[in-house]
GROMACS .gro file of C-alpha atoms in nm:
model
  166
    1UNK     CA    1  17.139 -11.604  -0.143
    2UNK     CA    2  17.393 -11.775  -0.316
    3UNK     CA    3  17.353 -11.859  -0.654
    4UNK     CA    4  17.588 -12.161  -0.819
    5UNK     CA    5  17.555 -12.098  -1.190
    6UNK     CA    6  17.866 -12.308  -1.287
    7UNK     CA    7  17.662 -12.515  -1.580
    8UNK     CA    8  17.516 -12.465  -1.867
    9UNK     CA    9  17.219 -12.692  -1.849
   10UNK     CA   10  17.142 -13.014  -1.647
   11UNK     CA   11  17.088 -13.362  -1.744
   12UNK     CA   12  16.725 -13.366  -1.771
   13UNK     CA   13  16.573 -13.162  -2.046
   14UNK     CA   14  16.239 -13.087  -1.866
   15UNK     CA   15  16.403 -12.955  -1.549
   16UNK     CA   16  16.597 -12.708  -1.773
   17UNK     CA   17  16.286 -12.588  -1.990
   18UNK     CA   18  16.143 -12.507  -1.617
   19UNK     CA   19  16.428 -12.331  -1.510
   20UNK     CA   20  16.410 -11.934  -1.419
   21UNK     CA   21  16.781 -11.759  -1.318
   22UNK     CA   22  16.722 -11.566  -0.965
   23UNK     CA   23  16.659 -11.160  -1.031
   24UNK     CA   24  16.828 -11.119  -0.697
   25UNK     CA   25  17.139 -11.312  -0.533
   26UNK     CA   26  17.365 -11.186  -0.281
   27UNK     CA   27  17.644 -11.415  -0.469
   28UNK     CA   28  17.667 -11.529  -0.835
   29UNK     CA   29  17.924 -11.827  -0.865
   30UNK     CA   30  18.038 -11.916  -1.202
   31UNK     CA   31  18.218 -12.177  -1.374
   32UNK     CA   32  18.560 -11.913  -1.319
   33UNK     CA   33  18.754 -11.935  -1.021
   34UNK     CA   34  18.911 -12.178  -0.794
   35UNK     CA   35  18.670 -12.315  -0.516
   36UNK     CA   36  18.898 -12.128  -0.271
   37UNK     CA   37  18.830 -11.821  -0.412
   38UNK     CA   38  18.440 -11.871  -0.419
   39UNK     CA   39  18.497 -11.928  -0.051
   40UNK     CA   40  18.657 -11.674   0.001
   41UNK     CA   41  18.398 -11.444  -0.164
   42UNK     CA   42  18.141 -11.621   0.016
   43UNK     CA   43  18.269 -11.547   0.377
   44UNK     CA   44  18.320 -11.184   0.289
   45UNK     CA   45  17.969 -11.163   0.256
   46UNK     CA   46  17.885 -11.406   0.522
   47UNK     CA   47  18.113 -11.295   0.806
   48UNK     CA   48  18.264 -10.931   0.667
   49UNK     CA   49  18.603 -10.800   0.842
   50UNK     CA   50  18.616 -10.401   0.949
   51UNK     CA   51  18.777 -10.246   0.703
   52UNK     CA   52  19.024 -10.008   0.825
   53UNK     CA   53  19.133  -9.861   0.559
   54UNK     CA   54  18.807  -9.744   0.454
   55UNK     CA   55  18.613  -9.421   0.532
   56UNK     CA   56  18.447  -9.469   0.873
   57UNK     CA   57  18.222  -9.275   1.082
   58UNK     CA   58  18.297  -9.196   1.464
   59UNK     CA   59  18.025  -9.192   1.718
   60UNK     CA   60  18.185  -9.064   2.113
   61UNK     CA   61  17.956  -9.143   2.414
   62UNK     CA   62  17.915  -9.327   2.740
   63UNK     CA   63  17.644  -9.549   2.628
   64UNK     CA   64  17.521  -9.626   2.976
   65UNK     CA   65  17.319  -9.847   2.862
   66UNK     CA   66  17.300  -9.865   2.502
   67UNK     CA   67  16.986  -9.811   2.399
   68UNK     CA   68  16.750  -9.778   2.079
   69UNK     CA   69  16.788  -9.440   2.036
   70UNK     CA   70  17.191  -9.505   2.017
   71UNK     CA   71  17.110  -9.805   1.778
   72UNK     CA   72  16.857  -9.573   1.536
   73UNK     CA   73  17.193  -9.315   1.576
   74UNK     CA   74  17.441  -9.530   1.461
   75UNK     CA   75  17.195  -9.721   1.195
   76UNK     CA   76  17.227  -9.380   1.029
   77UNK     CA   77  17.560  -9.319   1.043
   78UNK     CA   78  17.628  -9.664   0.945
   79UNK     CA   79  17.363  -9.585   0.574
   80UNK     CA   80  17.551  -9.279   0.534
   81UNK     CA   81  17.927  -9.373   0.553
   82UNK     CA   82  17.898  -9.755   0.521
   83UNK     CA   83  18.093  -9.846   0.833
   84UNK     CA   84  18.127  -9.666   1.205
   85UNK     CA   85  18.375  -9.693   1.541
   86UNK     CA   86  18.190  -9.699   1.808
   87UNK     CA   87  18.398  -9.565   2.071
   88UNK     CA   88  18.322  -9.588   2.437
   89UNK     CA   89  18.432  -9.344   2.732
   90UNK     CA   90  18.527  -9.605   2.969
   91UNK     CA   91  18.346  -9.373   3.280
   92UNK     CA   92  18.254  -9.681   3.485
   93UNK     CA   93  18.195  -9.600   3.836
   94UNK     CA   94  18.289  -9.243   3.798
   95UNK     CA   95  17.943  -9.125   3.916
   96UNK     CA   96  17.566  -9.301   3.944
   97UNK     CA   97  17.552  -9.161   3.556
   98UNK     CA   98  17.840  -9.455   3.447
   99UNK     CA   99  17.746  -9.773   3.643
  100UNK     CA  100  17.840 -10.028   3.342
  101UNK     CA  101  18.209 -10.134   3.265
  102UNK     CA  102  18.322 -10.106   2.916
  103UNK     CA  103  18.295 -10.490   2.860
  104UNK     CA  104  17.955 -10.420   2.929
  105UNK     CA  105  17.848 -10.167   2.719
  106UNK     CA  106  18.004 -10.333   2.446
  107UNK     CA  107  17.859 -10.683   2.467
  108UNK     CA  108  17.521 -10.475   2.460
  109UNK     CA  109  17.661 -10.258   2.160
  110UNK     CA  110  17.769 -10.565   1.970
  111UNK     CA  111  17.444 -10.770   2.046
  112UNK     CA  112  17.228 -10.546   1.921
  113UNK     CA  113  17.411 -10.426   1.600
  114UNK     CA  114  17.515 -10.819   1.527
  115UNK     CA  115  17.283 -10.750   1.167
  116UNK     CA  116  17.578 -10.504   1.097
  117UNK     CA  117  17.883 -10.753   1.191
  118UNK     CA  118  18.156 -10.647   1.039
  119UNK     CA  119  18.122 -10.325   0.969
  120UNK     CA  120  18.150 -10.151   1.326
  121UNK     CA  121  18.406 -10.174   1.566
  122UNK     CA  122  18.396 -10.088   1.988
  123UNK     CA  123  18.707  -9.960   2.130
  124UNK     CA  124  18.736  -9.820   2.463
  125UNK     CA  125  18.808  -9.436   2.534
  126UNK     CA  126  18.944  -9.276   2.844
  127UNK     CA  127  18.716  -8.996   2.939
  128UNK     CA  128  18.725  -8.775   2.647
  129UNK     CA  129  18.540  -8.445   2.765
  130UNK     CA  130  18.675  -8.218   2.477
  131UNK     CA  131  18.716  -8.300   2.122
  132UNK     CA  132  18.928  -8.010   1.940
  133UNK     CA  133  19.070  -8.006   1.579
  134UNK     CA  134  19.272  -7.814   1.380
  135UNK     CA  135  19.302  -7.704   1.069
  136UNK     CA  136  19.053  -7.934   0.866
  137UNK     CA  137  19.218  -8.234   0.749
  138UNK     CA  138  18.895  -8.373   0.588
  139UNK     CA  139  18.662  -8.478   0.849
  140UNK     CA  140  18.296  -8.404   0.825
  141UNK     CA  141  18.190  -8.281   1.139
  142UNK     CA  142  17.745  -8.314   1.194
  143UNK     CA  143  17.509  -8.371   1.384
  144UNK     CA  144  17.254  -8.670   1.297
  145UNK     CA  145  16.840  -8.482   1.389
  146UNK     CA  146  16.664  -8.851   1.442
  147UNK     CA  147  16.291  -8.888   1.477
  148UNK     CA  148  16.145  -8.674   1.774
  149UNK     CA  149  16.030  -9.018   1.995
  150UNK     CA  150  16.364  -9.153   1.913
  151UNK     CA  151  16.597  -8.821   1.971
  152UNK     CA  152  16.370  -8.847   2.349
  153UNK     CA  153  16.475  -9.166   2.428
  154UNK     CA  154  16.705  -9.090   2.800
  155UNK     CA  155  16.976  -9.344   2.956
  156UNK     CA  156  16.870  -9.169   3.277
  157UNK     CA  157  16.503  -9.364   3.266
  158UNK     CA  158  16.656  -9.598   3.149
  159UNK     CA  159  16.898  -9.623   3.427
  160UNK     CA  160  16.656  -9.579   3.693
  161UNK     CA  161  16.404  -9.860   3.563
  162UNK     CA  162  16.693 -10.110   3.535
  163UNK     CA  163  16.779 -10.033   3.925
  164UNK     CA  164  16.377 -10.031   4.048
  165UNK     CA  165  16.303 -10.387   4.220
  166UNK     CA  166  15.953 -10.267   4.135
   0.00000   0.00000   0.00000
């Protein structure tokens, strides 16, 4: 909610004995400020921009299909750092495992963390098998334990119920 709190009181003296400030607003515009700038602040909230400057988790898979299980995943990852790259091994055709091409997986990625716009991004991956590191240079590396019916939740059913004609 936007609030625009850029008066002091209105022109009818029983309207502002009735009035109550919101507790909550997303946005509090005052009487400071070009319009532009209100705008401005406005659309950051309304349509946020991936930061990347900003701490970001990393989440590696094939994603073939994307399912709720890699939504609940990323959810998490998304409450603990505040943003997340969602990157995609681009595996398409490679066996019956990777049927979906990249543009794909990520419309299904994006459609069904669109509540989240702006603070994930999909890229595409070659087939990373191996990640390796270093000496530590700061990255947190863990595993995210989700809810047993969720952590159960297999691409391979998942797969094989989107191919049955029956």
């Amino acid at each position: 909610m936007i609030w625009l709190d850029r008066i002091q009181a209105g022109p009818f003296e029983d309207t502002n004995r009735l009035f109550m400030p919101p507790e909550h607003y997303d946005l509090r515009v005052t009487g400071n400020g070009a319009p532009e700038y209100w705008a401005e602040q406005a659309m950051e909230r309304l349509r946020p921009i991936f930061d990347w400057q900003r701490p970001t988790a990393l989440f590696i898979g094939r994603y073939q299909p994307f399912h709720d299980g890699h939504r609940a995943l990323i959810a998490e990852g998304l409450k603990r750092v505040g943003q997340v790259c969602v990157a995609v091994r681009d595996t398409h055709g490679i066996d019956e495992k990777s049927p979906y091409e990249f543009e794909y997986v990520k419309a299904r990625i994006e459609h069904a963390l669109r509540e989240y716009e702006g603070r994930f991004i999909v890229i595409p991956l070659p087939n990373i098998t191996n990640v390796f590191y270093g000496r530590d240079v700061g990255y947190a590396v863990e595993r995210i334990e989700l809810d047993h019916s969720v952590q159960n939740i297999s691409a391979t059913d998942l797969r094989r119920r989107i191919s049955a004609k029956n």
